[in-house]
Amino acid sequence: MKNLYLALFTLLSYSTFSQSDWQQTVNYKIEVQLNDVKHQLDGNIEMEYINNSPNSLDFIMIHLWANAYKNSKTALGKQLYQGGNDLLKYGDDSLKGGVNLIDFKVNGQAVKWEFDENHIDIAKIYLASPLSSGQSIKITTPFQVNIPSGEISRLGHVGQSYQITQWYPKPAVYDKNGWHAMPYLNQGEFYSEYGSYDVKVTLPDNYIVGATGDLQNEDEKKFLEQKSAETKSLVLGSDKKNNDGNDFPPSSATTKTLHYKQTKVHDFAWFADKRYLVLQDEVELPHSKRKVTTYAMFTPRNAYLWKNASEYIKDGTYYYSLWNGDYPYNQVTAVDGTISAGGGMEYPNVTVIGNSNSAEQLEIVIVHEVGHNWFYGILGSNERDHGWMDEGLNTLNEIRYIQTKYPGNERLSDQVMGGKFHFDHLDYHDQADLSYLAIAKFGEDQPIETKSIDFQSLNYGIIMYQKTGLVFHYLKSYLGDEMFDKGMSAYFEKWKFRHPQPEDLQAVLEETSGKKLDWLFNDLIQTTDHIDYKLCKIKTENGSTIVKVKNSGQVNGPIPVTLKSESNNSTTVWFEPGKGKRTQTVPGEFNQGRIDPTNHVPKVNRSNNTIKSKGLFKKIEPLAFEFLIGDNEPAKSNLFWLPMIGFNKGDKFMIGPAVHNMAVTNNPFQFYVAPMYSVGRQMVSGIADFHITFLPAKLVKQTKLGLGIRSFKLDDIARGNKDFYTALSPYLIMKLGNRLRNKPWDHELAFKGLFRQDEPIGAANQQSYGGYGNYTSGYAAKDHEWETKFRADFHRNEELNTNATRAMLTSTYRFRYLKNDMKKWVQIRGFFGQVLDIKNANATNGLNSLALSGASGAQDLFFDDLFFNRSTSPAAEYTQRSGNMGGFNSTSSFGNSNDWMATASLLIDVPLKVPGLAAFVDYGVFSTGPTTESVYNLGLAFHIRKVMFLSFPIVMSNNLESSFSSADYLKRIRLTFNLNIATYPPKIKTLF
C-alpha cells in the first residue's frame, strides 16, 4: 500500500508543470477602526481583482478566515481540539470571534454569494457576467470582526494587546491548478495573491503600531523616533524582567488614523499595544547598499531580553540578503506579542514574537521570522501543500546564520540543550540532526513533501523544518557555498513576488550548478528513504590511496570521505551520486578514512563511517565511557553506564551497574546489560537485552529483532543460592502503518519466544519453552481511544509433561464523559479467551489456564512483566496481577479456566477532584469443565493509567466471595504495577 501511495504521489507531482508566467493580482484599499472596549474591528474594503489568467472566471473564491474562530466545527476548531486546545469547543463565547456584516458588491452591484457548505471561513461570489482574461473588477464590502482571544491562534487580543492577522476578506489564489480555497488552520499556513495595499487604521492615539507597509504619517514617524530615543535610555543596562509599566494604561479619548502603503506583498497584518517601547535603527543591504529601517517594539516586562533586538533584526536582514538577494522593502519590524501558534509568526514586513526564555532564544526566533520575508513573503510558495519551501529553506538559513555569527556556536547549543548529557560539543546544526535522526530511527518520520494537514504534529516541526534544513545544508556542502548561493540568488531573482513550485526550485538549482538533483528532490524530499553509505576499504599503494565506499541505503546521493595520514594531513573527496560500490584513487598516502566527519549528511547510521588501512579492528572506533546517556559522537564508540538498584521478595535488595550503547540517535545494533548483586540469592541476578533495528520497508515502520535475558530468584523460600531461573526470550516486533497520512491509528505485530531453565534445590531442573504471536490495533483521539488485541500462544514444560495452546481477544474503548475535565474518562473492556489444547492441566496448578484477574507472576509464562514475587503458585499470598486476560478489577484464586472465558469491565473516573479515583463493575462467564460459572464484582480503585492500578472490591458474587475467608480482605485487593517502564526494551505491546 505504501508503494502504491508513493507511486501515485510521484506521478501527481510530475504531472504538474511549472507555474506559468501569469498570476492574478489583487489591489486592496481598506479602512478599519479598532474598538478596544468591545474588541472589535469595523471596516470597509475595496478589492481590485485583475484576471491575468488565460481563462474566464464565473466566480471568485474568498477567504473569510476570521470565521475560523466562531466555533469548534470549523477546520481550525477541529484541529485545535485534537491538539489539546478546546477553547473553541468549551470556551466562553466572549473568547471566540468571527466576521459579520458582509455584503459583497461587484462594480457597485449586489451579487449572489454564499458560504462554502463545509467551511464557514470560505465564501463564493458569483459574478453577473464572466470575468474575461485581462479584465478587472472591484469587489467591495463592509465587514466587522469580533476579535477572539489570543489564546486560540494567531488572530486575537490579550487584554488590549492586539494581533490583527488574516482579518479581512481576501480572494483565494487562482493558478494553473485552479482555485486554492482553503480553511484557516493552525498547523498549515497560507497562500495568497500578490498586489498592493492602501490601509488606514483608526484607533486611540496612545497605541503604538507595527504593521506591513510604509507608514505615510510624518507626525507618527517623528513620534516613533522620539519613542526610540526614550527607549534607548531606559533599556540600557536592563538585565532582568521588570513588570513596572506593564499594565495597560487607559486608552486616549482621541483617535489617530495611521496610513500604510505597500506594493508586491500578499498579506497585511498589524499589531497594536499601548505599552510598547520602541527601538528604531537601520541596516545597509550587502548588494545594493540601500538602507532599510528596522523597528523593535516590546513591552517593558521583556525589555531585558529585547534590548539587543535591533541587532538581531539587522543581522537577520543583512545575512538573508547576502545569501539570497537584497530585501526589497523599506522597513522590517518585530513586535513582542502573545501568540498561541508557536514561538513566532511572520507577515510581510512585520513579525510577531512570542515569549522567549533567553536572549539567545529570542535572537533565533527573530532571525527565523524575519527570514520569512524571503521564504513566504517574497517567494510566495503554497505553504499548505509545500510547507518545506517556506519553513525548511528558512531553517537552513537560520542554521547558517548561527554558524556564521557564532563560529563553533556551542554557546547556543548549551542554551538549548542545557549543557547536559554530554551534548555540549554539539553545534546548532547538530541539534536539528539529532531531532531528525531520533524520529527517523523510530520509523515515525514522514516525507518532507507532505501536505501540512497530513503531518503528525511532531513531524510538522521536525521534518518540515529541521529535516528540510538538513538536506539543503547537505546540498550546500556538496555544491560549496559559492555555487549554492549562486543558485539561491538565481531562484530569488527569477521567482520573487511569484508562486514558485518545487520543480521551479529544482530547475534553477540544476541550471546554475550543472548537476542533476533528483536524489534530493525525488528521494530525500518526496520519500522517507534514508541515506546510508559505509567505508569498505582503504589501501595505499604507489604513493596513492584507494578508497572504496558502498551505498547501503536507499538514496543515491553524493557522499564525502575525509582521509587522514599518519602525519595528520587530511583531504576530503566527494563520491558522486550512484548505486552499489564505488572506488576512487587519491594522490598521497592516507591510513584512515571517515565518511562525513562534520555530520553534514543526514545519515541514519554512523556506526559504519570509519575504516583504517591497517590493524586488527579496522572499523572499530575508540571506546568512550560516559554517564547515563548522550549522542553517538563522531570517531567514538560510545558506551554509557548508570547505577541500578532493584528489589523483589526472592532476591531482596539488588545493586549493580547498567551498561548500554543506546544514545539519543541509536545505532542499528543496541544492547543493555544490567547485572546486579542479589542479597537474597547471594549471586548475580539481572536483565539484558540485545537487538538490531531495521528501518522502514513497505508498510512496516520499524522492525526490531532481539533477545531478552532475565535471571532472578524464583521466590522468597530459603533454599540456598542456587534457587533461580534464567529466561531467554527472542523477539520480533514490527510497527505497522502508513506514514504518509496523519492518522491516529497504531498497529503492531509481535512474536516472542521463550526458553526457561529453573534450578531449584532438591528438585530436578525444569525446562520450559514456547512462544506467542500478538497483533495490536488501535487509535488515540482527543476524546476517545480504542484498542483491540489478538494473541495466540503455546507453552510447554518438559519435566511436568504439560503444554497448552491458547487464543485471546481483548478490546478496550475509552471516552471522556466530563467535557470540562480531560482526566475524567469511562473505560469499557471486553475479553474472550479459548484454550485450544491443554495437556496435564492439573500438574501445573492452573499456570496454563485463563485467569479471571489477570496473570500472577507464576502465570506470566513468557516474562512480559516484572513482579515483586514471581511465586511458584498462583494461589500464593500476594495481590500483584498484570491486569490482562479476564482483567477483573479484584484478585482471587478462584476463576481459572482450562476451557473458555468471557468478561466485561466498566471503569468510570469519579467526578471528584481526587486524582485517579474510579469506580468499577466487572462481569464474567467461564467454563470449569463440567459447569459454567458466572461472576461479578464492583468497588473503587485508584489508578495511574498504564502505570499503576489498586482496587478495593466492595461487592462480589457469592462464588467469588466464598473463595476468600472473612479475614482475607487484603488478598482481594488487586495491585497492578507496570515495572517495565523502568527497563529496556519497553514491554512488548500486549496486555494478554
Coordinates of N, CA, C and O in Angstrom, one line a residue, residues 773-879:
G773 N 2.3 -15.1 19.2 CA 2.2 -14.0 18.3 C 1.1 -13.1 18.7 O 0.0 -13.5 19.3
N774 N 1.3 -11.8 18.6 CA 0.4 -10.8 19.1 C 0.2 -9.7 18.1 O 1.1 -9.1 17.5
Y775 N -1.1 -9.4 17.8 CA -1.4 -8.3 16.9 C -2.2 -7.2 17.7 O -3.2 -7.6 18.3
T776 N -1.8 -6.0 17.6 CA -2.5 -4.9 18.3 C -2.8 -3.8 17.3 O -2.0 -3.4 16.4
S777 N -4.1 -3.3 17.4 CA -4.5 -2.2 16.5 C -5.4 -1.3 17.3 O -6.1 -1.7 18.2
G778 N -5.2 0.0 17.1 CA -6.0 1.0 17.8 C -5.7 2.4 17.4 O -4.9 2.6 16.5
Y779 N -6.4 3.3 18.0 CA -6.2 4.7 17.7 C -6.4 5.5 19.0 O -7.1 5.1 19.9
A780 N -5.8 6.7 19.0 CA -6.0 7.6 20.2 C -6.4 9.0 19.6 O -5.6 9.6 19.0
A781 N -7.6 9.4 19.9 CA -8.1 10.7 19.5 C -8.2 11.5 20.8 O -8.0 11.1 21.9
K782 N -8.7 12.8 20.6 CA -8.8 13.7 21.8 C -9.8 13.2 22.8 O -9.4 13.2 24.0
D783 N -10.9 12.7 22.4 CA -12.0 12.4 23.3 C -12.2 10.9 23.5 O -12.9 10.5 24.4
H784 N -11.6 10.1 22.7 CA -11.8 8.7 22.8 C -10.6 7.9 22.2 O -9.9 8.4 21.4
E785 N -10.5 6.7 22.7 CA -9.4 5.8 22.4 C -10.0 4.4 22.2 O -10.9 4.0 22.9
W786 N -9.4 3.7 21.3 CA -9.8 2.3 21.1 C -8.6 1.4 20.8 O -7.7 1.8 20.1
E787 N -8.6 0.2 21.3 CA -7.5 -0.7 21.1 C -8.1 -2.1 21.1 O -8.8 -2.5 22.0
T788 N -7.7 -2.9 20.1 CA -8.0 -4.3 20.0 C -6.8 -5.1 19.9 O -5.9 -4.8 19.1
K789 N -6.7 -6.3 20.6 CA -5.5 -7.1 20.6 C -5.9 -8.5 20.5 O -6.9 -9.0 21.1
F790 N -5.2 -9.2 19.6 CA -5.4 -10.7 19.5 C -4.0 -11.3 19.7 O -3.0 -10.9 19.3
R791 N -4.1 -12.5 20.5 CA -2.9 -13.2 20.8 C -3.2 -14.7 20.8 O -4.2 -15.2 21.2
A792 N -2.2 -15.4 20.2 CA -2.2 -16.9 20.3 C -0.8 -17.3 20.8 O 0.2 -16.8 20.4
D793 N -0.9 -18.2 21.8 CA 0.4 -18.7 22.4 C 0.4 -20.2 22.7 O -0.6 -20.8 22.7
F794 N 1.7 -20.6 22.8 CA 1.9 -22.1 23.1 C 3.0 -22.1 24.2 O 4.0 -21.4 24.1
H795 N 2.8 -23.0 25.2 CA 3.8 -23.1 26.2 C 3.9 -24.6 26.6 O 2.9 -25.3 26.8
R796 N 5.1 -25.1 26.8 CA 5.3 -26.5 27.3 C 6.4 -26.5 28.4 O 7.4 -25.9 28.3
N797 N 6.1 -27.4 29.4 CA 7.0 -27.7 30.5 C 7.4 -29.2 30.3 O 6.6 -30.1 30.4
E798 N 8.7 -29.4 30.0 CA 9.2 -30.8 29.6 C 9.1 -31.7 30.8 O 8.6 -32.8 30.7
E799 N 9.6 -31.2 32.0 CA 9.6 -32.1 33.2 C 8.2 -32.5 33.7 O 8.0 -33.7 34.1
L800 N 7.3 -31.6 33.6 CA 5.9 -31.9 34.1 C 5.1 -32.5 32.9 O 3.9 -32.9 33.2
N801 N 5.6 -32.5 31.7 CA 4.9 -33.0 30.6 C 3.6 -32.3 30.4 O 2.5 -33.0 30.2
T802 N 3.6 -31.0 30.5 CA 2.4 -30.2 30.3 C 2.6 -29.2 29.1 O 3.7 -28.8 28.9
N803 N 1.5 -29.0 28.5 CA 1.5 -27.9 27.5 C 0.1 -27.4 27.3 O -0.9 -28.0 27.6
A804 N 0.1 -26.2 26.7 CA -1.2 -25.5 26.5 C -1.1 -24.6 25.3 O -0.1 -24.0 25.0
T805 N -2.2 -24.5 24.5 CA -2.3 -23.6 23.4 C -3.5 -22.8 23.6 O -4.6 -23.3 23.9
R806 N -3.4 -21.4 23.5 CA -4.5 -20.5 23.9 C -4.6 -19.5 22.8 O -3.7 -19.1 22.1
A807 N -5.9 -18.9 22.7 CA -6.1 -17.8 21.8 C -6.9 -16.8 22.6 O -7.9 -17.2 23.3
M808 N -6.6 -15.5 22.5 CA -7.3 -14.5 23.3 C -7.5 -13.2 22.5 O -6.7 -12.8 21.7
L809 N -8.7 -12.6 22.8 CA -9.1 -11.3 22.1 C -9.5 -10.3 23.2 O -10.4 -10.7 24.0
T810 N -8.9 -9.2 23.1 CA -9.3 -8.1 24.1 C -9.6 -6.8 23.3 O -8.9 -6.5 22.4
S811 N -10.6 -6.1 23.7 CA -10.9 -4.8 23.1 C -11.3 -3.8 24.2 O -12.0 -4.2 25.1
T812 N -10.7 -2.7 24.1 CA -10.9 -1.6 25.1 C -11.2 -0.3 24.5 O -10.6 0.1 23.5
Y813 N -12.3 0.3 25.0 CA -12.7 1.6 24.5 C -12.8 2.6 25.6 O -13.3 2.3 26.7
R814 N -12.2 3.8 25.5 CA -12.2 4.8 26.5 C -12.8 6.1 25.9 O -12.5 6.4 24.7
F815 N -13.6 6.8 26.6 CA -14.1 8.1 26.1 C -14.2 9.1 27.3 O -14.5 8.7 28.5
R816 N -14.1 10.4 27.0 CA -14.3 11.4 28.0 C -15.8 11.6 28.3 O -16.6 11.7 27.3
Y817 N -16.2 11.7 29.5 CA -17.6 12.0 29.8 C -17.8 13.3 30.5 O -18.9 13.8 30.6
L818 N -16.7 13.8 31.1 CA -16.8 15.2 31.6 C -16.0 16.1 30.7 O -14.7 16.0 30.6
K819 N -16.6 16.9 29.9 CA -16.0 17.7 28.9 C -15.1 18.8 29.4 O -14.3 19.3 28.6
N820 N -15.3 19.2 30.6 CA -14.5 20.3 31.1 C -13.3 19.8 31.9 O -12.6 20.5 32.6
D821 N -13.1 18.5 31.9 CA -12.0 17.9 32.7 C -11.4 16.8 31.9 O -12.0 15.7 31.8
M822 N -10.3 17.0 31.3 CA -9.7 16.0 30.4 C -9.4 14.7 31.1 O -9.1 13.7 30.5
K823 N -9.3 14.6 32.5 CA -8.9 13.5 33.2 C -10.0 12.5 33.6 O -9.8 11.6 34.3
K824 N -11.3 12.9 33.2 CA -12.4 12.1 33.6 C -12.9 11.2 32.5 O -13.4 11.8 31.5
W825 N -12.7 9.9 32.6 CA -12.9 9.0 31.5 C -13.8 7.9 31.9 O -13.9 7.5 33.1
V826 N -14.4 7.2 30.9 CA -15.1 5.9 31.1 C -14.3 4.9 30.2 O -14.0 5.2 29.1
Q827 N -14.1 3.8 30.8 CA -13.4 2.7 30.0 C -14.2 1.5 30.0 O -14.7 1.0 31.1
I828 N -14.4 0.9 28.8 CA -15.2 -0.3 28.7 C -14.2 -1.4 28.1 O -13.6 -1.1 27.0
R829 N -14.2 -2.5 28.7 CA -13.2 -3.5 28.3 C -13.9 -4.9 28.1 O -14.7 -5.3 29.0
G830 N -13.6 -5.6 27.0 CA -14.2 -6.9 26.8 C -13.1 -7.9 26.5 O -12.1 -7.5 25.9
F831 N -13.3 -9.1 26.9 CA -12.2 -10.2 26.7 C -12.9 -11.5 26.4 O -13.9 -11.8 27.0
F832 N -12.3 -12.2 25.5 CA -12.7 -13.6 25.3 C -11.4 -14.4 25.1 O -10.6 -14.1 24.3
G833 N -11.3 -15.5 25.8 CA -10.2 -16.4 25.6 C -10.7 -17.9 25.5 O -11.7 -18.3 26.0
Q834 N -9.9 -18.6 24.7 CA -10.2 -20.0 24.4 C -8.9 -20.8 24.5 O -7.9 -20.5 23.9
V835 N -9.0 -21.9 25.4 CA -7.9 -22.8 25.5 C -8.1 -23.8 24.3 O -9.1 -24.6 24.3
L836 N -7.2 -23.8 23.4 CA -7.4 -24.7 22.2 C -6.9 -26.1 22.5 O -7.5 -27.1 21.9
D837 N -5.9 -26.3 23.3 CA -5.4 -27.6 23.6 C -4.7 -27.5 24.9 O -3.9 -26.5 25.2
I838 N -4.8 -28.5 25.8 CA -4.1 -28.5 27.1 C -3.8 -29.9 27.5 O -4.6 -30.8 27.2
K839 N -2.7 -30.1 28.1 CA -2.2 -31.5 28.5 C -1.8 -31.4 29.9 O -1.0 -30.6 30.3
N840 N -2.3 -32.4 30.7 CA -1.9 -32.5 32.1 C -2.1 -31.1 32.8 O -1.2 -30.6 33.5
A841 N -3.3 -30.6 32.7 CA -3.6 -29.3 33.3 C -3.4 -29.2 34.8 O -2.9 -28.3 35.3
N842 N -3.7 -30.3 35.5 CA -3.6 -30.3 36.9 C -2.2 -30.3 37.4 O -1.9 -29.8 38.5
A843 N -1.3 -30.7 36.6 CA 0.1 -30.7 37.1 C 0.7 -29.3 37.2 O 1.7 -29.1 38.0
T844 N 0.1 -28.4 36.5 CA 0.6 -27.0 36.6 C -0.1 -26.1 37.6 O 0.2 -25.0 37.8
N845 N -1.1 -26.7 38.3 CA -1.9 -25.9 39.3 C -2.4 -24.6 38.7 O -2.4 -23.6 39.4
G846 N -2.9 -24.7 37.5 CA -3.5 -23.5 36.9 C -2.6 -22.5 36.2 O -3.1 -21.5 35.7
L847 N -1.3 -22.8 36.1 CA -0.4 -21.9 35.5 C -0.7 -21.6 34.0 O -0.5 -20.6 33.5
N848 N -1.2 -22.7 33.3 CA -1.5 -22.5 31.9 C -3.0 -22.1 31.6 O -3.4 -22.0 30.5
S849 N -3.7 -21.8 32.6 CA -5.1 -21.5 32.5 C -5.4 -20.1 32.1 O -4.5 -19.2 32.1
L850 N -6.6 -19.8 31.7 CA -7.1 -18.4 31.5 C -7.4 -17.9 32.9 O -8.1 -18.6 33.7
A851 N -6.9 -16.8 33.3 CA -7.0 -16.2 34.7 C -8.1 -15.1 34.7 O -8.0 -14.2 33.8
L852 N -9.0 -15.2 35.6 CA -10.0 -14.2 35.7 C -9.5 -12.8 36.0 O -9.9 -11.8 35.4
S853 N -8.5 -12.7 36.9 CA -8.0 -11.4 37.3 C -6.7 -11.0 36.6 O -6.1 -10.0 37.0
G854 N -6.3 -11.7 35.6 CA -5.0 -11.4 35.0 C -3.9 -12.3 35.6 O -4.1 -12.9 36.7
A855 N -2.8 -12.3 34.9 CA -1.7 -13.3 35.3 C -1.0 -12.9 36.6 O -0.7 -11.7 36.8
S856 N -0.8 -13.9 37.4 CA 0.1 -13.7 38.5 C 1.6 -13.9 38.0 O 1.8 -14.1 36.8
G857 N 2.5 -13.7 38.9 CA 3.9 -13.9 38.5 C 4.1 -15.3 37.9 O 4.8 -15.4 36.9
A858 N 3.6 -16.3 38.5 CA 3.7 -17.7 38.1 C 3.0 -17.9 36.7 O 3.4 -18.7 35.9
Q859 N 1.9 -17.2 36.5 CA 1.1 -17.4 35.3 C 1.7 -16.5 34.1 O 1.2 -16.7 33.0
D860 N 2.6 -15.6 34.5 CA 3.2 -14.8 33.4 C 4.3 -15.7 32.7 O 5.5 -15.5 32.9
L861 N 3.8 -16.6 31.9 CA 4.7 -17.7 31.4 C 5.8 -17.1 30.5 O 6.8 -17.8 30.3
F862 N 5.6 -16.0 29.8 CA 6.5 -15.5 28.9 C 7.3 -14.3 29.4 O 8.0 -13.6 28.6
F863 N 7.2 -14.0 30.7 CA 8.0 -13.0 31.3 C 7.8 -11.6 30.6 O 8.8 -10.9 30.3
D864 N 6.5 -11.3 30.4 CA 6.2 -10.0 29.8 C 6.3 -8.9 30.9 O 6.4 -7.7 30.5
D865 N 6.2 -9.2 32.1 CA 6.2 -8.3 33.2 C 7.2 -8.6 34.3 O 7.7 -9.7 34.4
L866 N 7.5 -7.6 35.1 CA 8.3 -7.8 36.3 C 7.4 -7.8 37.5 O 6.4 -7.0 37.6
F867 N 7.7 -8.7 38.4 CA 6.9 -8.9 39.6 C 7.7 -8.8 40.9 O 8.9 -9.2 40.9
F868 N 7.1 -8.3 42.0 CA 7.8 -8.3 43.2 C 8.0 -9.7 43.8 O 8.9 -10.0 44.5
N869 N 7.1 -10.6 43.4 CA 7.2 -12.0 43.8 C 6.7 -12.9 42.7 O 5.5 -13.0 42.5
R870 N 7.7 -13.5 42.0 CA 7.3 -14.5 40.9 C 7.1 -15.8 41.6 O 8.0 -16.7 41.5
S871 N 6.0 -16.1 42.2 CA 5.8 -17.3 43.0 C 5.6 -18.5 42.1 O 5.3 -18.4 40.9
T872 N 5.8 -19.6 42.7 CA 5.6 -20.9 42.0 C 4.1 -21.3 42.0 O 3.8 -22.3 41.3
S873 N 3.3 -20.5 42.6 CA 1.9 -20.9 42.6 C 1.0 -19.7 42.5 O 1.3 -18.7 43.1
P874 N 0.0 -19.7 41.7 CA -0.9 -18.5 41.5 C -1.8 -18.3 42.8 O -2.4 -17.3 42.9
A875 N -1.8 -19.3 43.7 CA -2.6 -19.1 44.9 C -1.8 -18.6 46.1 O -2.3 -18.6 47.2
A876 N -0.6 -18.1 45.8 CA 0.3 -17.6 46.9 C -0.3 -16.3 47.5 O -1.2 -15.7 46.9
E877 N 0.2 -16.0 48.7 CA -0.4 -14.8 49.3 C 0.3 -13.5 48.8 O 1.2 -13.0 49.4
Y878 N -0.2 -13.0 47.8 CA 0.2 -11.7 47.3 C -0.9 -11.3 46.3 O -1.8 -12.1 45.9
T879 N -0.9 -10.0 46.0 CA -2.0 -9.5 45.2 C -1.6 -8.9 43.9 O -2.4 -8.4 43.1

